[in-house]
Amino acid sequence: MDRVASSPLHEKLGRALSSQELNAYRQKRRRARASLSCLPPEPVTLLLFYTYAPTPMSKHRQTEAVRFSLNSLKKNNLTGRLRIAREGYNGTLTGSKKGVRAFTASLEMFDCATFGNQRVDFKYVDGLPHNQALKGLKCWPVTEIVTYGFDPRDAPLDAGGHHLSPQLFHAAITDPDAVVVDVRNFNETIIGRFA
């Protein structure tokens, strides 16, 4: 009888295997792998958010934020883009429901002043088909989280407006003098439309 000395099963059994035993073992492993590949891929969660820090970050803190965020994104298997400016964060990301929520929880731990006490209105879209996952991952430092093309001194953060609930927003846009400037990116426009 032919004996094969080296295989994972050989290590487990502590004896040499015949060619027939080894072939049977390999077939069983192939069938197990094939059955796993037939499982439907896990649904995708899309995460959209941007937030301004209560006070601008130092350059050093911005570098730390990029490093921390990139590590957490990789750890939680997220894809997409995260822009981090000294003024705040802007992200369009995808991953598993569990991974996305673990990432947002890690941000709350890392930067409590910006993300703590539910200060950020994270937009989660759960249950998307697997083919809607964003490709690749990029997390990088930028000058502005949303590029408007004007000097930040012309629009200081402390002179901002007031957050409106969806109901108040919809009421406000019925005013015939209201002007709405939509600065969402393509992925954000998929989430919803203005009435």
PDB file of C-alpha atoms in Angstrom:
ATOM      1  CA  MET A   1       0.000   0.000   0.000  1.00  0.00           C
ATOM      2  CA  ASP A   2       1.274   3.476  -0.912  1.00  0.00           C
ATOM      3  CA  ARG A   3       1.894   5.661   2.154  1.00  0.00           C
ATOM      4  CA  VAL A   4       1.992   9.454   2.103  1.00  0.00           C
ATOM      5  CA  ALA A   5       3.911  10.945   4.968  1.00  0.00           C
ATOM      6  CA  SER A   6       2.905  14.589   5.009  1.00  0.00           C
ATOM      7  CA  SER A   7      -0.573  16.122   5.302  1.00  0.00           C
ATOM      8  CA  PRO A   8      -2.586  18.012   7.944  1.00  0.00           C
ATOM      9  CA  LEU A   9      -4.559  14.845   8.582  1.00  0.00           C
ATOM     10  CA  HIS A  10      -1.302  12.860   8.959  1.00  0.00           C
ATOM     11  CA  GLU A  11      -0.247  15.299  11.685  1.00  0.00           C
ATOM     12  CA  LYS A  12      -3.620  14.892  13.395  1.00  0.00           C
ATOM     13  CA  LEU A  13      -3.696  11.087  13.227  1.00  0.00           C
ATOM     14  CA  GLY A  14      -0.026  10.571  13.961  1.00  0.00           C
ATOM     15  CA  ARG A  15       0.356   7.998  11.190  1.00  0.00           C
ATOM     16  CA  ALA A  16       1.064   7.885   7.486  1.00  0.00           C
ATOM     17  CA  LEU A  17      -1.921   7.859   5.122  1.00  0.00           C
ATOM     18  CA  SER A  18      -2.528   5.714   2.086  1.00  0.00           C
ATOM     19  CA  SER A  19      -3.004   7.492  -1.236  1.00  0.00           C
ATOM     20  CA  GLN A  20      -6.647   6.449  -1.135  1.00  0.00           C
ATOM     21  CA  GLU A  21      -7.161   7.951   2.348  1.00  0.00           C
ATOM     22  CA  LEU A  22      -5.419  11.154   1.321  1.00  0.00           C
ATOM     23  CA  ASN A  23      -7.515  11.479  -1.857  1.00  0.00           C
ATOM     24  CA  ALA A  24     -10.734  10.925   0.137  1.00  0.00           C
ATOM     25  CA  TYR A  25      -9.605  13.569   2.644  1.00  0.00           C
ATOM     26  CA  ARG A  26      -8.817  16.066  -0.153  1.00  0.00           C
ATOM     27  CA  GLN A  27     -12.195  15.487  -1.828  1.00  0.00           C
ATOM     28  CA  LYS A  28     -13.984  16.073   1.460  1.00  0.00           C
ATOM     29  CA  ARG A  29     -12.096  19.366   1.957  1.00  0.00           C
ATOM     30  CA  ARG A  30     -12.905  20.484  -1.627  1.00  0.00           C
ATOM     31  CA  ARG A  31     -16.626  19.761  -1.083  1.00  0.00           C
ATOM     32  CA  ALA A  32     -16.582  21.709   2.210  1.00  0.00           C
ATOM     33  CA  ARG A  33     -14.906  24.714   0.521  1.00  0.00           C
ATOM     34  CA  ALA A  34     -17.354  24.565  -2.383  1.00  0.00           C
ATOM     35  CA  SER A  35     -20.350  24.528  -0.035  1.00  0.00           C
ATOM     36  CA  LEU A  36     -18.983  27.616   1.741  1.00  0.00           C
ATOM     37  CA  SER A  37     -18.539  29.470  -1.541  1.00  0.00           C
ATOM     38  CA  CYS A  38     -22.225  28.820  -2.332  1.00  0.00           C
ATOM     39  CA  LEU A  39     -23.323  30.783   0.721  1.00  0.00           C
ATOM     40  CA  PRO A  40     -24.735  34.170  -0.221  1.00  0.00           C
ATOM     41  CA  PRO A  41     -22.369  37.033   0.632  1.00  0.00           C
ATOM     42  CA  GLU A  42     -23.165  39.009   3.768  1.00  0.00           C
ATOM     43  CA  PRO A  43     -25.409  42.049   3.166  1.00  0.00           C
ATOM     44  CA  VAL A  44     -23.613  45.384   3.009  1.00  0.00           C
ATOM     45  CA  THR A  45     -24.141  48.425   5.213  1.00  0.00           C
ATOM     46  CA  LEU A  46     -23.477  51.880   3.802  1.00  0.00           C
ATOM     47  CA  LEU A  47     -22.314  54.538   6.275  1.00  0.00           C
ATOM     48  CA  LEU A  48     -22.477  58.242   5.449  1.00  0.00           C
ATOM     49  CA  PHE A  49     -21.445  60.994   7.828  1.00  0.00           C
ATOM     50  CA  TYR A  50     -19.658  64.249   8.216  1.00  0.00           C
ATOM     51  CA  THR A  51     -19.058  66.247  11.329  1.00  0.00           C
ATOM     52  CA  TYR A  52     -17.170  69.302  12.424  1.00  0.00           C
ATOM     53  CA  ALA A  53     -14.951  69.114  15.493  1.00  0.00           C
ATOM     54  CA  PRO A  54     -15.966  71.500  18.298  1.00  0.00           C
ATOM     55  CA  THR A  55     -12.514  73.084  17.983  1.00  0.00           C
ATOM     56  CA  PRO A  56     -10.091  72.594  15.076  1.00  0.00           C
ATOM     57  CA  MET A  57      -7.546  69.805  15.548  1.00  0.00           C
ATOM     58  CA  SER A  58      -3.834  70.466  15.659  1.00  0.00           C
ATOM     59  CA  LYS A  59      -1.857  69.085  12.735  1.00  0.00           C
ATOM     60  CA  HIS A  60      -0.487  66.391  15.080  1.00  0.00           C
ATOM     61  CA  ARG A  61      -4.011  65.421  16.207  1.00  0.00           C
ATOM     62  CA  GLN A  62      -5.158  65.245  12.575  1.00  0.00           C
ATOM     63  CA  THR A  63      -2.287  62.840  11.821  1.00  0.00           C
ATOM     64  CA  GLU A  64      -3.261  60.728  14.856  1.00  0.00           C
ATOM     65  CA  ALA A  65      -6.901  60.713  13.693  1.00  0.00           C
ATOM     66  CA  VAL A  66      -5.911  59.477  10.227  1.00  0.00           C
ATOM     67  CA  ARG A  67      -3.691  56.747  11.691  1.00  0.00           C
ATOM     68  CA  PHE A  68      -6.304  55.607  14.218  1.00  0.00           C
ATOM     69  CA  SER A  69      -9.153  55.670  11.697  1.00  0.00           C
ATOM     70  CA  LEU A  70      -7.219  53.757   9.059  1.00  0.00           C
ATOM     71  CA  ASN A  71      -6.315  51.032  11.566  1.00  0.00           C
ATOM     72  CA  SER A  72      -9.935  50.771  12.755  1.00  0.00           C
ATOM     73  CA  LEU A  73     -11.266  50.719   9.181  1.00  0.00           C
ATOM     74  CA  LYS A  74      -8.909  47.871   8.271  1.00  0.00           C
ATOM     75  CA  LYS A  75      -9.639  45.972  11.490  1.00  0.00           C
ATOM     76  CA  ASN A  76     -13.383  46.139  10.764  1.00  0.00           C
ATOM     77  CA  ASN A  77     -13.003  45.335   7.027  1.00  0.00           C
ATOM     78  CA  LEU A  78     -14.545  48.563   5.768  1.00  0.00           C
ATOM     79  CA  THR A  79     -14.111  50.025   2.300  1.00  0.00           C
ATOM     80  CA  GLY A  80     -14.711  53.500   0.918  1.00  0.00           C
ATOM     81  CA  ARG A  81     -13.314  56.922   1.682  1.00  0.00           C
ATOM     82  CA  LEU A  82     -12.718  58.898   4.855  1.00  0.00           C
ATOM     83  CA  ARG A  83     -11.460  62.468   4.622  1.00  0.00           C
ATOM     84  CA  ILE A  84     -10.073  63.982   7.811  1.00  0.00           C
ATOM     85  CA  ALA A  85      -9.425  67.706   8.036  1.00  0.00           C
ATOM     86  CA  ARG A  86      -8.408  69.742  11.027  1.00  0.00           C
ATOM     87  CA  GLU A  87     -12.047  70.895  11.060  1.00  0.00           C
ATOM     88  CA  GLY A  88     -13.588  67.392  11.165  1.00  0.00           C
ATOM     89  CA  TYR A  89     -14.425  64.150   9.344  1.00  0.00           C
ATOM     90  CA  ASN A  90     -16.307  63.183   6.163  1.00  0.00           C
ATOM     91  CA  GLY A  91     -16.915  59.511   5.368  1.00  0.00           C
ATOM     92  CA  THR A  92     -18.633  57.332   2.784  1.00  0.00           C
ATOM     93  CA  LEU A  93     -17.928  53.743   3.804  1.00  0.00           C
ATOM     94  CA  THR A  94     -19.270  50.211   3.404  1.00  0.00           C
ATOM     95  CA  GLY A  95     -18.857  46.978   5.304  1.00  0.00           C
ATOM     96  CA  SER A  96     -20.805  44.477   7.349  1.00  0.00           C
ATOM     97  CA  LYS A  97     -23.437  45.840   9.734  1.00  0.00           C
ATOM     98  CA  LYS A  98     -21.334  44.699  12.681  1.00  0.00           C
ATOM     99  CA  GLY A  99     -18.084  46.125  11.231  1.00  0.00           C
ATOM    100  CA  VAL A 100     -19.596  49.521  10.442  1.00  0.00           C
ATOM    101  CA  ARG A 101     -21.041  49.912  13.917  1.00  0.00           C
ATOM    102  CA  ALA A 102     -17.792  48.765  15.532  1.00  0.00           C
ATOM    103  CA  PHE A 103     -15.979  51.462  13.531  1.00  0.00           C
ATOM    104  CA  THR A 104     -18.362  54.233  14.616  1.00  0.00           C
ATOM    105  CA  ALA A 105     -18.080  53.064  18.231  1.00  0.00           C
ATOM    106  CA  SER A 106     -14.282  53.245  17.930  1.00  0.00           C
ATOM    107  CA  LEU A 107     -14.541  56.862  16.723  1.00  0.00           C
ATOM    108  CA  GLU A 108     -16.616  57.718  19.795  1.00  0.00           C
ATOM    109  CA  MET A 109     -13.887  56.265  22.003  1.00  0.00           C
ATOM    110  CA  PHE A 110     -11.037  57.951  20.116  1.00  0.00           C
ATOM    111  CA  ASP A 111     -12.560  61.435  19.769  1.00  0.00           C
ATOM    112  CA  CYS A 112     -15.263  61.818  22.395  1.00  0.00           C
ATOM    113  CA  ALA A 113     -15.436  65.607  21.973  1.00  0.00           C
ATOM    114  CA  THR A 114     -16.444  65.214  18.327  1.00  0.00           C
ATOM    115  CA  PHE A 115     -18.350  61.912  18.338  1.00  0.00           C
ATOM    116  CA  GLY A 116     -19.431  61.375  21.963  1.00  0.00           C
ATOM    117  CA  ASN A 117     -22.963  61.709  23.349  1.00  0.00           C
ATOM    118  CA  GLN A 118     -24.440  60.892  19.925  1.00  0.00           C
ATOM    119  CA  ARG A 119     -23.290  64.253  18.499  1.00  0.00           C
ATOM    120  CA  VAL A 120     -22.985  62.782  15.008  1.00  0.00           C
ATOM    121  CA  ASP A 121     -25.979  61.764  12.934  1.00  0.00           C
ATOM    122  CA  PHE A 122     -24.520  58.643  11.312  1.00  0.00           C
ATOM    123  CA  LYS A 123     -26.599  57.565   8.303  1.00  0.00           C
ATOM    124  CA  TYR A 124     -26.748  53.763   8.155  1.00  0.00           C
ATOM    125  CA  VAL A 125     -28.281  51.898   5.221  1.00  0.00           C
ATOM    126  CA  ASP A 126     -28.369  48.208   6.101  1.00  0.00           C
ATOM    127  CA  GLY A 127     -29.112  45.201   3.915  1.00  0.00           C
ATOM    128  CA  LEU A 128     -27.691  46.388   0.601  1.00  0.00           C
ATOM    129  CA  PRO A 129     -26.669  43.776  -1.970  1.00  0.00           C
ATOM    130  CA  HIS A 130     -23.034  42.697  -1.834  1.00  0.00           C
ATOM    131  CA  ASN A 131     -22.278  44.322  -5.202  1.00  0.00           C
ATOM    132  CA  GLN A 132     -22.938  47.767  -3.672  1.00  0.00           C
ATOM    133  CA  ALA A 133     -19.846  47.553  -1.465  1.00  0.00           C
ATOM    134  CA  LEU A 134     -17.399  50.321  -2.305  1.00  0.00           C
ATOM    135  CA  LYS A 135     -14.121  49.231  -3.831  1.00  0.00           C
ATOM    136  CA  GLY A 136     -10.872  49.870  -1.996  1.00  0.00           C
ATOM    137  CA  LEU A 137     -10.156  51.965   1.063  1.00  0.00           C
ATOM    138  CA  LYS A 138      -8.733  55.452   1.336  1.00  0.00           C
ATOM    139  CA  CYS A 139      -8.315  57.486   4.521  1.00  0.00           C
ATOM    140  CA  TRP A 140      -6.313  60.668   4.159  1.00  0.00           C
ATOM    141  CA  PRO A 141      -5.742  64.158   5.549  1.00  0.00           C
ATOM    142  CA  VAL A 142      -7.388  67.037   3.665  1.00  0.00           C
ATOM    143  CA  THR A 143      -7.677  70.797   4.076  1.00  0.00           C
ATOM    144  CA  GLU A 144     -11.508  70.815   4.192  1.00  0.00           C
ATOM    145  CA  ILE A 145     -13.978  67.977   4.792  1.00  0.00           C
ATOM    146  CA  VAL A 146     -16.257  69.433   2.118  1.00  0.00           C
ATOM    147  CA  THR A 147     -14.528  71.449  -0.577  1.00  0.00           C
ATOM    148  CA  TYR A 148     -16.427  74.679  -1.137  1.00  0.00           C
ATOM    149  CA  GLY A 149     -13.631  76.609  -2.810  1.00  0.00           C
ATOM    150  CA  PHE A 150     -13.633  79.679  -0.599  1.00  0.00           C
ATOM    151  CA  ASP A 151     -11.514  80.926   2.252  1.00  0.00           C
ATOM    152  CA  PRO A 152     -12.583  79.398   5.625  1.00  0.00           C
ATOM    153  CA  ARG A 153     -12.422  82.912   7.125  1.00  0.00           C
ATOM    154  CA  ASP A 154     -15.396  83.787   4.909  1.00  0.00           C
ATOM    155  CA  ALA A 155     -17.503  81.081   6.596  1.00  0.00           C
ATOM    156  CA  PRO A 156     -16.325  80.563  10.177  1.00  0.00           C
ATOM    157  CA  LEU A 157     -17.583  77.399  11.839  1.00  0.00           C
ATOM    158  CA  ASP A 158     -18.994  79.282  14.808  1.00  0.00           C
ATOM    159  CA  ALA A 159     -21.291  81.282  12.493  1.00  0.00           C
ATOM    160  CA  GLY A 160     -23.134  78.168  11.285  1.00  0.00           C
ATOM    161  CA  GLY A 161     -26.867  77.657  11.185  1.00  0.00           C
ATOM    162  CA  HIS A 162     -29.070  75.446  13.303  1.00  0.00           C
ATOM    163  CA  HIS A 163     -29.643  71.734  12.785  1.00  0.00           C
ATOM    164  CA  LEU A 164     -33.181  71.034  11.553  1.00  0.00           C
ATOM    165  CA  SER A 165     -35.115  67.839  12.132  1.00  0.00           C
ATOM    166  CA  PRO A 166     -36.437  66.217   8.935  1.00  0.00           C
ATOM    167  CA  GLN A 167     -39.914  67.612   9.672  1.00  0.00           C
ATOM    168  CA  LEU A 168     -38.626  71.185  10.142  1.00  0.00           C
ATOM    169  CA  PHE A 169     -36.412  70.867   7.061  1.00  0.00           C
ATOM    170  CA  HIS A 170     -39.352  69.806   4.889  1.00  0.00           C
ATOM    171  CA  ALA A 171     -41.429  72.669   6.273  1.00  0.00           C
ATOM    172  CA  ALA A 172     -38.579  75.149   5.615  1.00  0.00           C
ATOM    173  CA  ILE A 173     -38.211  74.188   1.949  1.00  0.00           C
ATOM    174  CA  THR A 174     -41.881  74.952   1.295  1.00  0.00           C
ATOM    175  CA  ASP A 175     -41.001  78.634   1.767  1.00  0.00           C
ATOM    176  CA  PRO A 176     -40.935  80.086  -1.766  1.00  0.00           C
ATOM    177  CA  ASP A 177     -37.852  82.167  -0.835  1.00  0.00           C
ATOM    178  CA  ALA A 178     -35.912  79.122   0.443  1.00  0.00           C
ATOM    179  CA  VAL A 179     -32.714  78.207  -1.369  1.00  0.00           C
ATOM    180  CA  VAL A 180     -31.356  74.667  -1.002  1.00  0.00           C
ATOM    181  CA  VAL A 181     -27.756  73.921  -1.956  1.00  0.00           C
ATOM    182  CA  ASP A 182     -27.279  70.161  -2.217  1.00  0.00           C
ATOM    183  CA  VAL A 183     -23.620  69.288  -1.589  1.00  0.00           C
ATOM    184  CA  ARG A 184     -24.081  65.531  -1.313  1.00  0.00           C
ATOM    185  CA  ASN A 185     -21.906  63.197  -3.384  1.00  0.00           C
ATOM    186  CA  PHE A 186     -23.330  60.535  -5.715  1.00  0.00           C
ATOM    187  CA  ASN A 187     -23.472  57.807  -3.047  1.00  0.00           C
ATOM    188  CA  GLU A 188     -25.284  60.137  -0.652  1.00  0.00           C
ATOM    189  CA  THR A 189     -27.906  60.973  -3.280  1.00  0.00           C
ATOM    190  CA  ILE A 190     -28.753  57.272  -3.529  1.00  0.00           C
ATOM    191  CA  ILE A 191     -29.941  57.377   0.094  1.00  0.00           C
ATOM    192  CA  GLY A 192     -32.737  59.875  -0.408  1.00  0.00           C
ATOM    193  CA  ARG A 193     -34.174  62.772  -2.262  1.00  0.00           C
ATOM    194  CA  PHE A 194     -35.603  66.144  -1.308  1.00  0.00           C
ATOM    195  CA  ALA A 195     -39.383  66.459  -1.637  1.00  0.00           C
TER     196      ALA A 195
END
